[in-house]
Coordinates of C-alpha atoms and ligand atoms in Angstrom, one line a residue:
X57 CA 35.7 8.6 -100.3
X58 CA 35.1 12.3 -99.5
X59 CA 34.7 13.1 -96.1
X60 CA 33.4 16.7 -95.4
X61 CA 34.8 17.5 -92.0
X62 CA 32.9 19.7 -89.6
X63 CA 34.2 22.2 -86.9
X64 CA 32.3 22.7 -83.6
X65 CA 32.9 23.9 -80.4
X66 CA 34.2 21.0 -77.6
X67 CA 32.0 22.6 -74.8
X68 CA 29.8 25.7 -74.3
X69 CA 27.2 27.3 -74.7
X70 CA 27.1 26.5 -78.9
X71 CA 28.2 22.7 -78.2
X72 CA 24.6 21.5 -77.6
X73 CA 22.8 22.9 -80.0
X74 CA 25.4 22.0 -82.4
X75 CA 25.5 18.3 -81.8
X76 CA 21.1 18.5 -81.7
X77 CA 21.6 19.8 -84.9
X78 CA 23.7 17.6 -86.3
X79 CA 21.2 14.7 -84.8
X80 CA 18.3 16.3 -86.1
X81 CA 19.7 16.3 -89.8
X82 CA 20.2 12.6 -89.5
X83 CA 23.6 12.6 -88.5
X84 CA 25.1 10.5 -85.8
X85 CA 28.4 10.9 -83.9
X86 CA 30.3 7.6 -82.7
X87 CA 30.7 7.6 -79.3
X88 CA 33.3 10.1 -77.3
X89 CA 32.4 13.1 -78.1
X90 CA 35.4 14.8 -76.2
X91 CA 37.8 13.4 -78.7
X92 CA 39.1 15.9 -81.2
X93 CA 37.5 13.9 -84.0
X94 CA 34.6 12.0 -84.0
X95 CA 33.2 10.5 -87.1
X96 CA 29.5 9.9 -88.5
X97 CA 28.6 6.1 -88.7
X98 CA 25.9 7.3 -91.2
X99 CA 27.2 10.0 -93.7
X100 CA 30.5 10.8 -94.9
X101 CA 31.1 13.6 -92.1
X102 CA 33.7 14.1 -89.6
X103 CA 33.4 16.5 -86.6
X104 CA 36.5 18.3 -85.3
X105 CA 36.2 19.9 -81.8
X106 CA 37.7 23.0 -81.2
X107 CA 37.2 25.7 -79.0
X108 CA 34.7 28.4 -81.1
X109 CA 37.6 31.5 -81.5
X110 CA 39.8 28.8 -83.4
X111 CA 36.7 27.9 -85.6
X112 CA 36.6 30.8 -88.2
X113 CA 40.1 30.4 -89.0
X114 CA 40.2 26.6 -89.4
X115 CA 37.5 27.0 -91.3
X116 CA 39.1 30.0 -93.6
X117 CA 42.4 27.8 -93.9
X118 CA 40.3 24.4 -94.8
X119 CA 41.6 22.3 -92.4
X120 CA 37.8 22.1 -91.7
X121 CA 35.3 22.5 -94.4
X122 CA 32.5 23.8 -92.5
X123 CA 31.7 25.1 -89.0
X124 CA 29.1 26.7 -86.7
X125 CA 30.3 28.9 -84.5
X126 CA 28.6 32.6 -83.0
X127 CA 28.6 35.1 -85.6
X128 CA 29.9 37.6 -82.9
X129 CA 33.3 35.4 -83.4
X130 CA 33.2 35.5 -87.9
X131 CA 32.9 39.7 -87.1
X132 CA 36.1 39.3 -84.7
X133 CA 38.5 37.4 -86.3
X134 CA 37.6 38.7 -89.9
X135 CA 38.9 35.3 -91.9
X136 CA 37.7 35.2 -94.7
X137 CA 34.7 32.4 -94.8
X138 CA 31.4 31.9 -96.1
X139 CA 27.7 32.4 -94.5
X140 CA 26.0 29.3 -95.9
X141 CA 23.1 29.2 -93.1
X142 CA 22.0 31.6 -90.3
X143 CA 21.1 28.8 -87.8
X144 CA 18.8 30.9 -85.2
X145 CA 20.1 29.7 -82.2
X146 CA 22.6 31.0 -79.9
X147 CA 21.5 34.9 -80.3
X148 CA 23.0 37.8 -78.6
X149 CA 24.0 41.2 -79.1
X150 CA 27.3 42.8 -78.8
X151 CA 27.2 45.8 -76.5
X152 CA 28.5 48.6 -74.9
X153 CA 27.5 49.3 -71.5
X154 CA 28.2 51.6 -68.9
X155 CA 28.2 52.7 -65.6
X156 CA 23.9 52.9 -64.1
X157 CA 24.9 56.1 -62.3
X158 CA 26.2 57.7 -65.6
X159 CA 24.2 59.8 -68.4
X160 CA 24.7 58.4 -71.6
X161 CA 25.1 61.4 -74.1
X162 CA 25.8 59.3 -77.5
X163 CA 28.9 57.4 -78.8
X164 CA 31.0 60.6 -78.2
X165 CA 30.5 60.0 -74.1
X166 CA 33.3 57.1 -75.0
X167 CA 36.1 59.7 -75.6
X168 CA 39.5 59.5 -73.7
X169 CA 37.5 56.5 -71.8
X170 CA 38.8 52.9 -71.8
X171 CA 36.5 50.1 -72.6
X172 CA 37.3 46.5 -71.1
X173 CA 36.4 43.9 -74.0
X174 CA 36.9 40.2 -75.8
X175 CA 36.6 41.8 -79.2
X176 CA 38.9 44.4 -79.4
X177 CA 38.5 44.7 -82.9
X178 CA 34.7 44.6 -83.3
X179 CA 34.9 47.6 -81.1
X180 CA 37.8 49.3 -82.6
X181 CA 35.8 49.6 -85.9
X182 CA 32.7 50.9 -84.3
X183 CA 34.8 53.3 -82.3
X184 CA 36.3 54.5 -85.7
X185 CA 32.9 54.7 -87.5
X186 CA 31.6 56.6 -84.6
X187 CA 34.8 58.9 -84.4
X188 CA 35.4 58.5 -81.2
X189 CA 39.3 57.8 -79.4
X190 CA 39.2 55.5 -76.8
X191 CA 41.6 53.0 -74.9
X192 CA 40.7 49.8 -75.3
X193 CA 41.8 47.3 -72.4
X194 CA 41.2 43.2 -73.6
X195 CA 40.5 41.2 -71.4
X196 CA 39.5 37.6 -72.1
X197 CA 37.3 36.7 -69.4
X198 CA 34.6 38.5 -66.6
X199 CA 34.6 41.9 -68.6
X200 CA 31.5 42.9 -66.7
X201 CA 33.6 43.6 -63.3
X202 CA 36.0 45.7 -64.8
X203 CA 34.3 48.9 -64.2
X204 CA 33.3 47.7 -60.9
X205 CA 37.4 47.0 -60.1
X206 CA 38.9 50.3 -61.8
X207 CA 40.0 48.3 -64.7
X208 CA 37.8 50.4 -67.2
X209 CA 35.4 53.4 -67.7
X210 CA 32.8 50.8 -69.8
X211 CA 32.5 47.8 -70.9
X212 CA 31.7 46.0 -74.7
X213 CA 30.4 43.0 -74.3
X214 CA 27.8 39.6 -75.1
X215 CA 24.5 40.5 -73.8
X216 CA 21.9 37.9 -73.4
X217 CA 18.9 38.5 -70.8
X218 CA 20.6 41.4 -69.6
X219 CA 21.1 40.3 -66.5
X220 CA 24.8 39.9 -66.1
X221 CA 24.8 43.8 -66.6
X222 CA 22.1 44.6 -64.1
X223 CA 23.7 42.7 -61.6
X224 CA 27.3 44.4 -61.9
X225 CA 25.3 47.7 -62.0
X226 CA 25.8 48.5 -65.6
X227 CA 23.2 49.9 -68.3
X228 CA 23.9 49.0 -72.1
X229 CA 24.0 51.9 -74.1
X230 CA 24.8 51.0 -77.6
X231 CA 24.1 47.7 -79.4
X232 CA 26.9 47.4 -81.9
X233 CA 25.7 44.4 -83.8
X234 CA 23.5 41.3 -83.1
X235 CA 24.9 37.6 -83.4
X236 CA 23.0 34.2 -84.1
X237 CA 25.0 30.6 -84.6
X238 CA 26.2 30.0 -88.2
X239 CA 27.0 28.1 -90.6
X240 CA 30.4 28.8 -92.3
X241 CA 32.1 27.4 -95.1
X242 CA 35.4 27.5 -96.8
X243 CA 35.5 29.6 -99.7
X244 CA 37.1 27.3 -102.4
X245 CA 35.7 23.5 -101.4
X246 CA 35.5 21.0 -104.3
X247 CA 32.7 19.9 -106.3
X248 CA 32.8 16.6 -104.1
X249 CA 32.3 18.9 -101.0
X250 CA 30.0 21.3 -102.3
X251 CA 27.7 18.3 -103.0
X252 CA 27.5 16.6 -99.4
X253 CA 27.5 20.6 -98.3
X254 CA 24.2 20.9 -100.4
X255 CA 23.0 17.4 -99.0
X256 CA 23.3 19.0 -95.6
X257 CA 21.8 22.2 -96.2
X258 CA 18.7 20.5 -97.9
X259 CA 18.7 18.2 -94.7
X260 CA 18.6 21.7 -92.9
X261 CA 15.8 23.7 -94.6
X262 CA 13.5 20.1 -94.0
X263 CA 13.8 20.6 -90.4
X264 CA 13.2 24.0 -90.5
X265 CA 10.2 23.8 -92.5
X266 CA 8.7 21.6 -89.8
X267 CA 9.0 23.5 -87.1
X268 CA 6.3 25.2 -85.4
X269 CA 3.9 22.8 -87.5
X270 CA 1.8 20.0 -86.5
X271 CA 0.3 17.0 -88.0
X272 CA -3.9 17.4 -87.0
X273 CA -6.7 14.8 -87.3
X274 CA -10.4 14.5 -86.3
X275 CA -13.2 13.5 -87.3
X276 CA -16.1 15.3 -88.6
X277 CA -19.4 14.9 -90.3
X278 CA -19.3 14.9 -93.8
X279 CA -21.8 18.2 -94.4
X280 CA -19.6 20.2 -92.5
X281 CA -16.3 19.1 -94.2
X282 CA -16.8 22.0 -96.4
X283 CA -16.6 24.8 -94.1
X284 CA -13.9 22.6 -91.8
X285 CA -11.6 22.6 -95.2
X286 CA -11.8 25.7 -95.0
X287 CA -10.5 26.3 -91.6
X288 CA -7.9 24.0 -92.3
X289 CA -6.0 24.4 -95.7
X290 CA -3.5 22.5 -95.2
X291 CA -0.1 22.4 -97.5
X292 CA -2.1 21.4 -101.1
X293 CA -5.2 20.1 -99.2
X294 CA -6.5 18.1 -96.6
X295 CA -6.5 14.5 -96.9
X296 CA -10.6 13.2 -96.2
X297 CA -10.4 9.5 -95.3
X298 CA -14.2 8.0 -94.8
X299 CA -14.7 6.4 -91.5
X300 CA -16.3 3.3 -90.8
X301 CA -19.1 5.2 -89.7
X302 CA -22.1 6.5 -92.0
X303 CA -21.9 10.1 -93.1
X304 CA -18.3 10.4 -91.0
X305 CA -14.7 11.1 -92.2
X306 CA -11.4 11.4 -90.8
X307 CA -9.9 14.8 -91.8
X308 CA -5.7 15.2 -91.5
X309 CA -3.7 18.3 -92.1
X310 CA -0.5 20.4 -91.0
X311 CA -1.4 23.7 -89.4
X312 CA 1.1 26.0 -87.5
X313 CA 0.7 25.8 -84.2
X314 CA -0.1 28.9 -82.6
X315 CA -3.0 28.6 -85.2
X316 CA -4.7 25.8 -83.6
X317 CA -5.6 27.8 -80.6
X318 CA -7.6 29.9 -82.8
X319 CA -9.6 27.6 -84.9
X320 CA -10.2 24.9 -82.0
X321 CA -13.6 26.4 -81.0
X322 CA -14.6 26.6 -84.2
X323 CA -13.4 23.0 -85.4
X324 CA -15.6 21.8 -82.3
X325 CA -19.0 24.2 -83.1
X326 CA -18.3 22.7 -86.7
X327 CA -18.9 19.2 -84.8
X328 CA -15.4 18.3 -85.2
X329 CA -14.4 15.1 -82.6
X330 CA -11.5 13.4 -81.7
X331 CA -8.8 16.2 -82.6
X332 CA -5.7 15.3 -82.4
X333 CA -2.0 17.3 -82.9
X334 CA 1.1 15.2 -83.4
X335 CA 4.6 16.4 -84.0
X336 CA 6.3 16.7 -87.2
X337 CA 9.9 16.2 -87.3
X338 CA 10.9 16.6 -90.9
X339 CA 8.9 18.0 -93.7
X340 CA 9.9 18.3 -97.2
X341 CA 7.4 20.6 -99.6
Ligands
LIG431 O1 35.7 27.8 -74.5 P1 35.3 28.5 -75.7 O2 36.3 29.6 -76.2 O3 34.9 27.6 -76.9 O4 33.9 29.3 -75.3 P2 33.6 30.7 -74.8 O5 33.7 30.8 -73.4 O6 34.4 31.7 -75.6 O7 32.1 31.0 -75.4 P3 30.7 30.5 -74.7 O8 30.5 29.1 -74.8 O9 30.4 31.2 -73.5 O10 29.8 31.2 -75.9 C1 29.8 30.8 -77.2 C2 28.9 31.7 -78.0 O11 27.6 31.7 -77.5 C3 29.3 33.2 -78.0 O12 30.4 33.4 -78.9 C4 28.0 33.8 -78.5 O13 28.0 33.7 -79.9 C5 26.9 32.9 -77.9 N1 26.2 33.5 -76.8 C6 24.9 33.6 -76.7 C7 26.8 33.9 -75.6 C8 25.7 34.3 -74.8 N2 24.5 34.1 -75.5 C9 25.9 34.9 -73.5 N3 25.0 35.3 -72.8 N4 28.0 34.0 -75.2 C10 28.3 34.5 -73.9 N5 27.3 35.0 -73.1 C11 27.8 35.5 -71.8 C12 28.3 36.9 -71.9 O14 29.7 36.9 -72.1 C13 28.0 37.5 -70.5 O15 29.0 37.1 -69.6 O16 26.7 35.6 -70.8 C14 26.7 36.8 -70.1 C15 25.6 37.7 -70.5 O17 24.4 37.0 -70.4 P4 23.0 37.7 -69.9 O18 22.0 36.7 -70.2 O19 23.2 37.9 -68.4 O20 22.9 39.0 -70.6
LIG432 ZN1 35.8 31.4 -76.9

């Protein structure tokens, strides 16, 4: 049977997040998840750990189908791959940043300086675009000290919070491009692949419609159901249950959640009771 086989990364920052997703599209990894391989008990899917600058090319060469790794890395190593899903986690921007005691005057302050980076050739294209001639020093770990030490006039780097750069007493001057987890794909997979590949990504979009949205229910008299319907649309409408109660019904719906803090007084001047929000996990429309 066709297996579609999945690249990850073994431990970091994207490992997490990976695996939630993974679990939160129904799939579930047998145990050991430090082994190189680890396959699904529930869904023809193997996961291959790896660390995330190996992923684009494994993925590119099809010894892995698929793979989530930061896009920041698919912009480095420039394999060629495809974007099947921006996945919204993991985001950061890829900067330059100099020295707080400096004035920035544009891209053209980086002339004749040398930059300290992990992605030498990220920056060498921005460098180019920009005209500018710079040395560029790589480095493949703690780039922020390199000004600090001598090793370089500036520094292109991940920038999160911002508060690695603070700290080493840096400013960021330029972001070069912004970078969210993906989800990549091999260029020529087979139809077998492509369909557990579609399987997936449907699996995806049903846990992305659900989020931020909640599952309400309360009870309300039935002369104001009118004007509570209204408040509360729902998806096609609201489902009106009668309760055991004369002239009462139970009213459920799905609302998005920073909604419900705005209709909540109303709901209750409408003589809406027993409100309740519940978690939806998956939602298919
Ligand atoms: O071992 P392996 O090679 O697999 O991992 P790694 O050490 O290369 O990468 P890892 O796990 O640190 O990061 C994986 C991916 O997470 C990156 O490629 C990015 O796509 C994404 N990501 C998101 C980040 C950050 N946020 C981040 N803040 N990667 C690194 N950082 C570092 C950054 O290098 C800097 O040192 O955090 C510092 C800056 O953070 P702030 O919050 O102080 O600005
Ligand atoms: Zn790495």
């Amino acid at each position: 049977m066709t297996t579609l086989r999945i690249a990850i990364q073994t431990k970091g920052r994207l490992n997490q997040d990976s695996i939630e997703l993974l679990s939160d599209i129904g799939i579930q990894l047998t145990q050991g998840k430090r082994k190189l391989i680890s396959k699904a008990t529930n869904f023809p899917v193997e996961v291959l750990f790896l660390r995330d600058d190996d992923i684009p090319k494994t993925v590119a060469s099809g010894i892995a189908d698929i793979g989530i790794v930061g896009e920041n890395e698919v912009l480095e190593k420039g394999e060629s791959v495809n974007i099947a899903k921006r996945l919204g986690f993991s985001k950061c921007r890829l900067s330059l940043a100099i020295p707080k005691a400096e004035t920035y005057t544009g891209p053209h302050w980086f002339n004749n300086k040398t930059i300290a980076t992990s992605y030498p050739e990220t920056l060498k294209k921005f460098l180019d675009d920009n005209d500018v001639s710079a040395s560029i020093h790589e480095i493949s770990g703690s780039v922020e000290v390199a000004p600090s030490i001598g090793l370089a006039d500036a520094i292109f780097d991940i920038v999160s919070s911002g508060s690695t750069l603070i700290s080493n007493n840096l400013k960021e001057v330029e972001i070069v491009t912004k970078s969210e987890a993906l989800l990549i794909t091999n260029r020529e997979l087979n139809n077998e692949k492509l369909y557990l590949l579609q399987d997936l990504l449907f699996r995806l979009d049903t846990v992305e419609t659900a989020k931020g949205k909640k599952y309400i229910m309360l009870n309300a008299p039935n002369h104001r159901l009118d004007e509570i319907k209204g408040l509360l649309p729902g998806m096609k409408s609201p489902t009106i249950i009668p309760l055991a109660n004369e002239g009462w019904s139970s009213l459920h719906s799905v609302i998005d959640e920073p909604q419900f803090w705005n209709i909540i007084k109303d709901l209750k001047d409408l003589g809406a009771q027993s409100i309740l929000m519940l978690p939806i996990e998956k939602m298919v429309l």
